[in-house]
Amino acid sequence: MPEGHTIHRLAQDHAERFGNREVRVTSPQGKFADSAALLDGNPLTTAEAHGKHLFLGFGEADVWIHIHLGLFGKYTFGDAPVPPPTDTVRLRLATATAYADLRGPTTCALVTEGEKQAIHDRLGPDPLRAQDNGEAAWARVSRSRTTVAALLMDQKVIAGVGNVYRAEVLFRHGIDPYRLGRDLTRPEWDAMWSDLAELMREGVRNNRIDTVRPEHTPEAMGRPPRVDDHGGEVYVYRRAQQPCHICGGEIRTAGLAARNLFWCPACQQR
DNA sequence: GTAGGATGCTAAC
DNA sequence: TTAGCCTCCTACG
């Protein structure tokens, strides 16, 4: 779930349900209780995403709730009647008509405006932010001796890409994950950047990751639809040892920087 | 019932 | 490079 598209969608969902409404802010689990009490009853005025970071702003209060889901964090949205919270709910926002429950985040903390800015400053450009472009990312990539697979996961280089988008965008552009940043061409990078922007925008719309082109969908190719709890239709992510949708060769997997990498060696050449 | 893994990241070695 | 954090779900006895 939690790649950049999830967080941008969460920002939208918060704005829709709670924007400019006074919200009850609580921490049934307790870890955020003191901070929640400070904000309780204020209107939610801003919900903003940068990469995988979510910021909630409350009216005059000069503080933000900074949320990072990490690997396990999850949001549940619902309508009234608001059910009693379970004891793992770190943060609950609620009005008379809607609620949002946050469980298991890596980060849920109050930050000042300055601390928020520091987070933005250490993040790279985000394909989902209108004001961002791939220029600064290319400057880093083009002089890096790191693999493009590692660079795509580095939030200082490009914010919001996770393990699924990494594997899929490399496949879509026929790029070997082990190629070095400095060996990429400018057109290759530009194409990946704009492709990510489109794929991730669709991810926000549908709240899932789909990367398979129309001509390669299960219906178009007469194969059974994918069954995987992560949802969308993909080319290589978590398809190790299965046949590539395009060439029929075997999808490979390997560990890279503590994460599982997936790719098709035939379609993705050096 | 238990083990293991998962779309993430950081601090410590 | 590894351990640690946080939660939920599946597979396996």
Short mmCIF file of C-alpha atoms (C1' of nucleotides) in Angstrom, two decimals:
data_model
loop_
_atom_site.label_atom_id
_atom_site.label_comp_id
_atom_site.label_asym_id
_atom_site.label_seq_id
_atom_site.Cartn_x
_atom_site.Cartn_y
_atom_site.Cartn_z
CA MET A 1 0.00 0.00 0.00
CA PRO A 2 2.17 2.79 1.17
CA GLU A 3 4.04 4.24 -1.78
CA GLY A 4 3.71 7.91 -2.68
CA HIS A 5 0.38 7.51 -4.45
CA THR A 6 -1.17 6.19 -1.21
CA ILE A 7 -0.06 9.23 0.74
CA HIS A 8 -1.33 11.71 -1.84
CA ARG A 9 -4.62 9.89 -1.86
CA LEU A 10 -4.73 10.06 1.93
CA ALA A 11 -4.17 13.82 1.75
CA GLN A 12 -7.11 14.13 -0.66
CA ASP A 13 -9.32 11.91 1.46
CA HIS A 14 -8.53 13.92 4.58
CA ALA A 15 -9.30 17.21 2.84
CA GLU A 16 -12.57 15.84 1.49
CA ARG A 17 -13.86 14.45 4.76
CA PHE A 18 -12.39 16.81 7.31
CA GLY A 19 -11.32 19.94 5.43
CA ASN A 20 -12.24 23.11 7.40
CA ARG A 21 -14.31 21.08 9.83
CA GLU A 22 -13.67 20.90 13.53
CA VAL A 23 -12.37 17.46 14.32
CA ARG A 24 -12.06 15.37 17.41
CA VAL A 25 -8.42 14.33 17.62
CA THR A 26 -7.65 11.36 19.84
CA SER A 27 -5.08 8.63 20.32
CA PRO A 28 -6.94 5.60 21.66
CA GLN A 29 -3.68 3.65 21.80
CA GLY A 30 -2.14 6.44 23.88
CA LYS A 31 1.23 7.08 22.25
CA PHE A 32 0.04 10.32 20.66
CA ALA A 33 -2.44 11.25 23.38
CA ASP A 34 -0.83 14.46 24.70
CA SER A 35 -0.35 15.89 21.22
CA ALA A 36 -3.84 14.86 20.16
CA ALA A 37 -5.30 16.72 23.14
CA LEU A 38 -3.56 19.93 22.02
CA LEU A 39 -5.27 19.84 18.65
CA ASP A 40 -8.62 18.38 19.65
CA GLY A 41 -11.51 20.52 18.43
CA ASN A 42 -9.50 22.50 15.86
CA PRO A 43 -10.46 22.58 12.19
CA LEU A 44 -8.31 20.61 9.77
CA THR A 45 -7.14 23.24 7.31
CA THR A 46 -4.39 21.53 5.31
CA ALA A 47 -3.61 17.98 4.23
CA GLU A 48 -0.44 17.78 2.22
CA ALA A 49 1.80 15.01 0.88
CA HIS A 50 5.44 15.00 -0.15
CA GLY A 51 6.71 11.58 -1.18
CA LYS A 52 5.66 9.16 1.54
CA HIS A 53 5.19 11.89 4.16
CA LEU A 54 1.78 13.25 5.15
CA PHE A 55 1.27 16.58 6.92
CA LEU A 56 -1.96 17.63 8.59
CA GLY A 57 -2.37 21.30 9.49
CA PHE A 58 -4.86 22.74 11.98
CA GLY A 59 -5.96 26.34 11.61
CA GLU A 60 -4.07 28.83 13.71
CA ALA A 61 -2.01 26.18 15.44
CA ASP A 62 1.63 26.56 14.41
CA VAL A 63 2.14 22.83 14.41
CA TRP A 64 1.60 19.98 11.99
CA ILE A 65 0.96 16.31 12.48
CA HIS A 66 3.71 14.55 10.57
CA ILE A 67 2.80 11.01 9.54
CA HIS A 68 4.89 8.34 7.88
CA LEU A 69 3.30 4.94 7.43
CA GLY A 70 6.49 2.96 7.08
CA LEU A 71 5.96 -0.59 5.96
CA PHE A 72 3.02 -1.47 8.18
CA GLY A 73 1.10 1.73 8.72
CA LYS A 74 -2.51 1.69 7.58
CA TYR A 75 -5.43 4.07 7.39
CA THR A 76 -9.06 3.14 7.70
CA PHE A 77 -11.71 5.66 6.69
CA GLY A 78 -15.35 5.27 7.55
CA ASP A 79 -18.68 7.03 7.95
CA ALA A 80 -20.83 7.46 11.01
CA PRO A 81 -21.71 5.73 13.20
CA VAL A 82 -18.14 5.95 14.45
CA PRO A 83 -17.23 2.56 15.93
CA PRO A 84 -15.34 2.24 19.20
CA PRO A 85 -11.63 2.31 18.40
CA THR A 86 -9.50 -0.78 18.78
CA ASP A 87 -6.44 -0.52 21.00
CA THR A 88 -3.98 -0.23 18.12
CA VAL A 89 -5.39 3.04 16.78
CA ARG A 90 -2.61 5.59 17.17
CA LEU A 91 -4.58 8.51 15.81
CA ARG A 92 -8.27 9.03 15.20
CA LEU A 93 -9.82 12.04 13.52
CA ALA A 94 -13.58 12.17 13.80
CA THR A 95 -16.53 14.40 13.05
CA ALA A 96 -20.21 13.67 13.47
CA THR A 97 -20.25 12.06 10.04
CA ALA A 98 -16.83 10.50 9.40
CA TYR A 99 -13.69 9.11 10.98
CA ALA A 100 -10.15 8.13 10.02
CA ASP A 101 -8.07 5.65 12.02
CA LEU A 102 -4.30 5.38 11.76
CA ARG A 103 -2.56 2.19 12.87
CA GLY A 104 1.07 1.14 12.99
CA PRO A 105 2.81 4.20 11.56
CA THR A 106 6.56 4.59 11.75
CA THR A 107 6.00 8.26 12.57
CA CYS A 108 3.07 10.18 14.02
CA ALA A 109 4.39 13.31 15.68
CA LEU A 110 3.83 17.03 16.10
CA VAL A 111 6.34 19.13 14.19
CA THR A 112 6.82 22.88 13.90
CA GLU A 113 6.73 24.74 10.61
CA GLY A 114 10.53 24.76 10.66
CA GLU A 115 10.78 21.03 11.27
CA LYS A 116 8.30 20.43 8.47
CA GLN A 117 10.41 22.53 6.12
CA ALA A 118 13.50 20.52 7.08
CA ILE A 119 11.70 17.35 6.00
CA HIS A 120 10.81 18.88 2.64
CA ASP A 121 14.40 20.00 2.24
CA ARG A 122 15.81 16.53 2.62
CA LEU A 123 13.33 14.99 0.20
CA GLY A 124 13.88 14.94 -3.54
CA PRO A 125 11.30 16.05 -6.09
CA ASP A 126 8.02 14.14 -6.10
CA PRO A 127 6.46 13.20 -9.45
CA LEU A 128 3.05 13.84 -7.89
CA ARG A 129 3.73 17.43 -6.83
CA ALA A 130 2.83 19.95 -9.50
CA GLN A 131 5.70 22.24 -8.61
CA ASP A 132 8.35 19.50 -8.91
CA ASN A 133 10.23 18.26 -11.97
CA GLY A 134 12.95 15.72 -12.68
CA GLU A 135 15.75 18.26 -13.05
CA ALA A 136 17.29 18.01 -9.57
CA ALA A 137 16.87 14.24 -9.65
CA TRP A 138 18.72 13.98 -12.94
CA ALA A 139 21.56 16.09 -11.55
CA ARG A 140 22.10 13.46 -8.85
CA VAL A 141 21.42 10.41 -10.98
CA SER A 142 23.70 11.44 -13.81
CA ARG A 143 26.78 11.66 -11.61
CA SER A 144 26.05 8.68 -9.38
CA ARG A 145 27.93 5.39 -9.33
CA THR A 146 24.97 3.78 -7.56
CA THR A 147 22.63 1.42 -9.38
CA VAL A 148 19.49 2.92 -10.84
CA ALA A 149 17.50 0.44 -8.72
CA ALA A 150 18.95 1.92 -5.53
CA LEU A 151 18.63 5.50 -6.78
CA LEU A 152 14.91 5.11 -7.48
CA MET A 153 14.36 4.04 -3.87
CA ASP A 154 16.43 6.90 -2.46
CA GLN A 155 13.95 9.50 -1.23
CA LYS A 156 16.60 12.22 -1.41
CA VAL A 157 16.83 11.59 -5.15
CA ILE A 158 13.15 11.11 -5.97
CA ALA A 159 10.37 11.13 -3.38
CA GLY A 160 7.48 8.69 -3.36
CA VAL A 161 8.76 5.78 -5.41
CA GLY A 162 8.67 2.46 -3.56
CA ASN A 163 9.46 -1.14 -4.35
CA VAL A 164 6.52 -1.68 -6.71
CA TYR A 165 6.92 1.45 -8.82
CA ARG A 166 10.68 0.90 -8.93
CA ALA A 167 10.40 -2.59 -10.37
CA GLU A 168 7.63 -1.64 -12.75
CA VAL A 169 9.07 1.56 -14.19
CA LEU A 170 12.40 -0.16 -14.87
CA PHE A 171 10.56 -2.94 -16.68
CA ARG A 172 8.42 -0.54 -18.71
CA HIS A 173 11.56 1.20 -19.95
CA GLY A 174 13.61 -1.95 -20.55
CA ILE A 175 16.30 -0.81 -18.14
CA ASP A 176 18.49 -3.26 -16.27
CA PRO A 177 18.18 -2.48 -12.53
CA TYR A 178 21.93 -2.83 -12.06
CA ARG A 179 22.87 -0.13 -14.52
CA LEU A 180 24.61 2.78 -12.85
CA GLY A 181 23.00 6.19 -12.60
CA ARG A 182 25.76 7.87 -14.57
CA ASP A 183 25.31 5.39 -17.42
CA LEU A 184 21.68 6.39 -17.96
CA THR A 185 20.90 8.80 -20.75
CA ARG A 186 18.94 11.97 -20.27
CA PRO A 187 16.08 10.74 -22.49
CA GLU A 188 15.89 7.51 -20.48
CA TRP A 189 15.58 9.43 -17.22
CA ASP A 190 13.09 11.93 -18.59
CA ALA A 191 10.94 9.11 -19.93
CA MET A 192 10.96 7.32 -16.57
CA TRP A 193 10.13 10.52 -14.70
CA SER A 194 7.13 11.39 -16.83
CA ASP A 195 5.98 7.78 -16.85
CA LEU A 196 6.13 7.72 -13.05
CA ALA A 197 4.12 10.93 -12.89
CA GLU A 198 1.39 9.35 -15.02
CA LEU A 199 1.42 5.95 -13.32
CA MET A 200 1.36 7.48 -9.86
CA ARG A 201 -1.45 9.88 -10.77
CA GLU A 202 -3.48 6.89 -11.85
CA GLY A 203 -2.44 5.21 -8.60
CA VAL A 204 -3.93 8.12 -6.65
CA ARG A 205 -7.14 7.93 -8.68
CA ASN A 206 -7.62 4.18 -8.25
CA ASN A 207 -5.89 3.78 -4.89
CA ARG A 208 -3.83 0.88 -6.26
CA ILE A 209 -0.86 0.32 -8.48
CA ASP A 210 -1.52 -0.70 -12.08
CA THR A 211 1.33 -0.59 -14.53
CA VAL A 212 0.34 -2.96 -17.32
CA ARG A 213 -0.33 -1.33 -20.69
CA PRO A 214 -3.75 -1.92 -22.28
CA GLU A 215 -2.31 -4.34 -24.84
CA HIS A 216 -0.83 -6.53 -22.08
CA THR A 217 -3.78 -6.80 -19.73
CA PRO A 218 -5.12 -10.25 -18.85
CA GLU A 219 -8.17 -9.65 -21.05
CA ALA A 220 -6.05 -8.53 -24.00
CA MET A 221 -3.69 -11.49 -23.70
CA GLY A 222 -6.16 -14.15 -22.61
CA ARG A 223 -4.47 -15.01 -19.34
CA PRO A 224 -6.14 -15.19 -15.94
CA PRO A 225 -6.22 -11.94 -13.96
CA ARG A 226 -3.60 -11.53 -11.31
CA VAL A 227 -4.45 -12.76 -7.86
CA ASP A 228 -2.33 -10.95 -5.31
CA ASP A 229 -3.27 -9.10 -2.18
CA HIS A 230 -1.46 -5.98 -3.29
CA GLY A 231 -4.16 -5.37 -5.85
CA GLY A 232 -3.19 -4.00 -9.24
CA GLU A 233 -1.92 -5.50 -12.47
CA VAL A 234 1.86 -5.45 -12.77
CA TYR A 235 4.60 -6.85 -15.01
CA VAL A 236 7.25 -8.11 -12.59
CA TYR A 237 6.62 -7.13 -8.97
CA ARG A 238 6.35 -10.29 -6.84
CA ARG A 239 6.24 -12.47 -9.95
CA ALA A 240 9.55 -14.29 -9.38
CA GLN A 241 9.94 -17.46 -11.45
CA GLN A 242 6.77 -16.78 -13.37
CA PRO A 243 6.83 -16.15 -17.11
CA CYS A 244 7.29 -12.58 -18.34
CA HIS A 245 4.05 -11.26 -19.86
CA ILE A 246 5.95 -10.07 -22.92
CA CYS A 247 8.81 -12.48 -23.70
CA GLY A 248 7.77 -15.53 -21.67
CA GLY A 249 11.16 -15.71 -19.97
CA GLU A 250 11.46 -16.22 -16.25
CA ILE A 251 11.16 -13.21 -13.93
CA ARG A 252 14.07 -13.02 -11.54
CA THR A 253 14.37 -11.73 -8.01
CA ALA A 254 17.31 -10.66 -5.87
CA GLY A 255 17.92 -8.72 -2.69
CA LEU A 256 19.09 -5.16 -3.13
CA ALA A 257 19.51 -2.80 -0.18
CA ALA A 258 17.36 -5.02 2.06
CA ARG A 259 14.47 -5.08 -0.41
CA ASN A 260 13.35 -7.55 -3.01
CA LEU A 261 14.07 -6.57 -6.56
CA PHE A 262 12.15 -8.10 -9.48
CA TRP A 263 13.05 -7.89 -13.16
CA CYS A 264 13.05 -9.69 -16.50
CA PRO A 265 16.65 -10.20 -17.61
CA ALA A 266 15.60 -10.66 -21.23
CA CYS A 267 13.48 -7.52 -21.52
CA GLN A 268 15.76 -5.36 -19.37
CA GLN A 269 19.19 -5.28 -20.96
CA ARG A 270 22.27 -3.46 -19.94
"C1'" DG B 1 -0.73 -21.33 18.10
"C1'" DT B 2 3.45 -19.81 15.81
"C1'" DA B 3 6.52 -18.13 12.15
"C1'" DG B 4 7.39 -15.35 8.59
"C1'" DG B 5 6.81 -11.78 5.37
"C1'" DA B 6 5.20 -7.19 3.55
"C1'" DT B 7 4.43 -1.48 -0.87
"C1'" DG B 8 9.77 1.76 4.75
"C1'" DC B 9 13.33 3.89 7.15
"C1'" DT B 10 16.83 4.89 10.74
"C1'" DA B 11 20.41 4.32 14.05
"C1'" DA B 12 24.08 1.77 15.44
"C1'" DC B 13 28.02 -1.29 14.40
"C1'" DT C 1 25.32 -4.60 6.94
"C1'" DT C 2 22.14 -5.45 10.68
"C1'" DA C 3 18.62 -4.90 14.22
"C1'" DG C 4 14.78 -2.59 15.45
"C1'" DC C 5 10.30 -0.43 15.08
"C1'" DC C 6 5.19 -0.87 14.21
"C1'" DT C 7 0.69 -4.16 12.59
"C1'" DC C 8 -1.79 -7.46 9.97
"C1'" DC C 9 -2.35 -11.48 7.38
"C1'" DT C 10 -1.20 -16.07 5.49
"C1'" DA C 11 0.82 -20.54 5.70
"C1'" DC C 12 1.85 -24.25 8.35
"C1'" DG C 13 1.65 -27.47 12.22
#
